[in-house]
Every structure is written in C-alpha cells, then in structure tokens.
Amino acid sequence: MLAIGSDHGGFVLKQAIMKHLTERGIAYKDYGTYTEESCDYPDYGRAVALAVAGGECEQGIIICGTGIGISITANKVPGIRAALCGDCFSAEATRQHNDANILALGARVVGEGLALKIVDTFLDTPFSNDERHIRRISKIEG
Ligand code: RB5
C-alpha cells in the first residue's frame, strides 16, 4: 500500500497521480487534503510519514507547492527518508542509494508529465542493497 498526501498547493497534482496509480493497478491510501482550500502542509506530510514509519504503508508520495516544506516535515519522523525530486535521475538514485521511502514533489515546480515520470521511476527502482549504501543509511539516524 502506498500513502499519498498533499496540501492545497499539491492537490491537483495529487489527483493526477492517484489516477495514474489506479491505471497502473497500484493500491494507495489518500491522507488528504481533500479540497483546494488553503491548509497546512505539515499536517499531511506528517500523516503520510507516520503511515510509512508505522508500517501501515510501504512507501509514500507527498506534494506541496515546492515540495520543500512537506519533505522537511516528513523527515522529522524517525525512519523516514523523504527525497524531494525534480528529475528522474534523482528519483532513481535516491531509491538505489538512499532507499528513500517517501517521494516529495513540488507541484509548482514540475509539470504533470514530468511528475508522473518521476513517480514511475521512484516506484520502479529497487534499493541497490549495496553494503556501502546500507552502511551510510545506517548512519543517518545515528
Ligand atoms: C503553500 O502556499 C506553500 O507554502 C506550500 O505548498 C509549500 O510550498 C511549502 O513549502
């Protein structure tokens, strides 16, 4: 199960990503927001991060205007490695090297077409399981 959430700035892109996930047959749970009314990105970033850290969902996607505020929030939750990606190279590398468990997107930064490619790259790229990457990840949380 994939967790997905956004603030108002990411709402429209979240709708497009959920449609794309449905077309791909990927199950997801929508943690809001559910309208375009102004709201606070930490509420949604934290909800998705807690779902992933708690094991309710394996991975997450979070979206705000820039992707910055919501990724900062998610990364405060122990066990979360949220990666803000604006290109497919970063999405691939963060799965291979960082075993990122949440993808963050900036809806005012990337267009829908690129965002969907980034989502696909993130979801389709496995962790390398390389010993040096495992060692480095283990040092992230001390
Ligand atoms: C909301 O206007 C905006 O601040 C938010 O979506 C995000 O970009 C914050 O980092």
Short mmCIF file of C-alpha atoms and ligand atoms in Angstrom, two decimals:
data_model
loop_
_atom_site.label_atom_id
_atom_site.label_comp_id
_atom_site.label_asym_id
_atom_site.label_seq_id
_atom_site.Cartn_x
_atom_site.Cartn_y
_atom_site.Cartn_z
CA MET A 1 0.00 0.00 0.00
CA LEU A 2 1.22 3.48 -0.93
CA ALA A 3 0.43 6.52 1.19
CA ILE A 4 -0.21 9.81 -0.60
CA GLY A 5 -0.84 13.29 0.74
CA SER A 6 -0.60 16.95 -0.18
CA ASP A 7 -1.55 20.44 0.90
CA HIS A 8 -3.75 22.69 -1.26
CA GLY A 9 -0.75 23.55 -3.47
CA GLY A 10 -0.34 19.90 -4.39
CA PHE A 11 -4.00 18.92 -4.53
CA VAL A 12 -4.43 18.99 -8.33
CA LEU A 13 -1.21 17.06 -8.94
CA LYS A 14 -2.22 14.54 -6.27
CA GLN A 15 -5.44 13.88 -8.17
CA ALA A 16 -3.45 13.24 -11.37
CA ILE A 17 -1.00 10.94 -9.56
CA MET A 18 -3.84 8.94 -7.96
CA LYS A 19 -5.45 8.48 -11.39
CA HIS A 20 -2.09 7.29 -12.72
CA LEU A 21 -1.64 4.87 -9.81
CA THR A 22 -5.11 3.46 -10.40
CA GLU A 23 -4.29 2.96 -14.10
CA ARG A 24 -1.14 1.11 -13.04
CA GLY A 25 -3.05 -1.05 -10.56
CA ILE A 26 -1.14 0.33 -7.58
CA ALA A 27 -3.15 0.47 -4.34
CA TYR A 28 -2.92 3.70 -2.35
CA LYS A 29 -4.44 5.45 0.63
CA ASP A 30 -5.15 9.18 0.36
CA TYR A 31 -4.28 11.06 3.55
CA GLY A 32 -5.66 14.37 2.23
CA THR A 33 -6.06 17.21 1.73
CA TYR A 34 -9.35 16.63 0.00
CA THR A 35 -10.10 20.13 -1.35
CA GLU A 36 -8.19 23.10 -2.77
CA GLU A 37 -8.94 25.14 0.34
CA SER A 38 -5.83 26.57 1.98
CA CYS A 39 -4.36 24.27 4.63
CA ASP A 40 -1.08 23.48 6.41
CA TYR A 41 1.40 21.16 4.68
CA PRO A 42 2.86 19.73 7.95
CA ASP A 43 -0.48 18.07 8.75
CA TYR A 44 -0.35 15.99 5.56
CA GLY A 45 3.40 15.40 5.45
CA ARG A 46 3.30 14.05 8.99
CA ALA A 47 0.24 11.84 8.32
CA VAL A 48 1.95 10.16 5.36
CA ALA A 49 5.26 9.85 7.22
CA LEU A 50 3.59 8.23 10.23
CA ALA A 51 1.77 5.77 7.95
CA VAL A 52 5.07 4.72 6.37
CA ALA A 53 7.13 4.72 9.59
CA GLY A 54 4.40 2.73 11.35
CA GLY A 55 4.30 0.08 8.63
CA GLU A 56 0.72 0.80 7.54
CA CYS A 57 2.12 1.70 4.10
CA GLU A 58 5.40 0.65 2.46
CA GLN A 59 6.08 3.91 0.60
CA GLY A 60 4.66 7.40 0.33
CA ILE A 61 4.26 10.34 -2.01
CA ILE A 62 3.89 13.86 -0.62
CA ILE A 63 3.26 17.06 -2.54
CA CYS A 64 3.16 20.74 -1.70
CA GLY A 65 3.86 23.85 -3.77
CA THR A 66 7.62 23.46 -3.69
CA GLY A 67 7.88 20.04 -2.07
CA ILE A 68 10.21 21.62 0.47
CA GLY A 69 8.00 22.22 3.49
CA ILE A 70 6.31 18.86 3.28
CA SER A 71 9.61 16.97 2.87
CA ILE A 72 11.18 18.81 5.80
CA THR A 73 8.18 17.75 7.89
CA ALA A 74 8.27 14.11 6.80
CA ASN A 75 12.00 13.84 7.51
CA LYS A 76 11.38 14.74 11.17
CA VAL A 77 9.70 11.35 11.66
CA PRO A 78 12.21 8.64 12.68
CA GLY A 79 12.69 6.03 9.97
CA ILE A 80 11.60 8.33 7.16
CA ARG A 81 13.87 9.12 4.24
CA ALA A 82 11.88 11.57 2.14
CA ALA A 83 13.53 12.70 -1.09
CA LEU A 84 12.46 15.85 -2.93
CA CYS A 85 12.93 15.09 -6.62
CA GLY A 86 12.54 17.34 -9.66
CA ASP A 87 14.09 14.91 -12.16
CA CYS A 88 14.17 11.19 -12.93
CA PHE A 89 17.91 10.80 -12.28
CA SER A 90 17.43 11.89 -8.65
CA ALA A 91 14.38 9.65 -8.23
CA GLU A 92 16.36 6.64 -9.45
CA ALA A 93 19.46 7.48 -7.41
CA THR A 94 17.59 8.10 -4.18
CA ARG A 95 15.97 4.66 -4.40
CA GLN A 96 19.27 2.94 -5.27
CA HIS A 97 21.50 4.82 -2.82
CA ASN A 98 19.26 6.15 -0.01
CA ASP A 99 16.44 3.58 -0.05
CA ALA A 100 14.15 6.62 0.15
CA ASN A 101 10.72 5.59 1.39
CA ILE A 102 8.88 8.79 0.52
CA LEU A 103 8.96 10.79 -2.71
CA ALA A 104 8.32 14.53 -2.34
CA LEU A 105 7.23 16.65 -5.31
CA GLY A 106 6.77 20.37 -5.85
CA ALA A 107 3.58 20.92 -7.81
CA ARG A 108 4.59 24.49 -8.67
CA VAL A 109 8.00 23.29 -9.85
CA VAL A 110 7.37 20.26 -12.07
CA GLY A 111 4.62 19.80 -14.64
CA GLU A 112 2.27 16.84 -14.52
CA GLY A 113 4.03 14.89 -17.28
CA LEU A 114 7.42 15.04 -15.58
CA ALA A 115 5.89 14.38 -12.17
CA LEU A 116 4.32 11.14 -13.40
CA LYS A 117 7.66 10.01 -14.90
CA ILE A 118 9.37 10.78 -11.59
CA VAL A 119 6.70 8.78 -9.73
CA ASP A 120 7.17 5.80 -12.07
CA THR A 121 10.96 5.96 -11.74
CA PHE A 122 10.76 6.12 -7.95
CA LEU A 123 8.28 3.24 -7.67
CA ASP A 124 10.03 1.02 -10.22
CA THR A 125 13.59 1.37 -8.91
CA PRO A 126 14.71 -1.08 -6.21
CA PHE A 127 17.26 -0.34 -3.48
CA SER A 128 20.72 -1.48 -4.56
CA ASN A 129 21.32 -3.45 -1.34
CA ASP A 130 24.94 -2.44 -1.74
CA GLU A 131 26.91 -2.78 1.52
CA ARG A 132 28.29 0.79 1.38
CA HIS A 133 24.81 2.25 0.92
CA ILE A 134 23.44 0.14 3.78
CA ARG A 135 26.28 1.44 5.97
CA ARG A 136 25.63 5.07 5.03
CA ILE A 137 21.87 4.78 5.57
CA SER A 138 22.51 3.26 9.00
CA LYS A 139 24.48 6.41 9.90
CA ILE A 140 21.62 8.78 9.02
CA GLU A 141 19.79 8.31 12.30
CA GLY A 142 22.88 7.69 14.40
C1 RB5 B 1 1.70 26.99 0.28
O1 RB5 B 1 1.43 28.25 -0.22
C2 RB5 B 1 3.17 26.67 0.17
O2 RB5 B 1 3.88 27.42 1.08
C3 RB5 B 1 3.40 25.20 0.35
O3 RB5 B 1 2.66 24.48 -0.59
C4 RB5 B 1 4.83 24.71 0.20
O4 RB5 B 1 5.41 25.18 -0.97
C5 RB5 B 1 5.69 24.92 1.37
O5 RB5 B 1 6.87 24.51 1.42
#
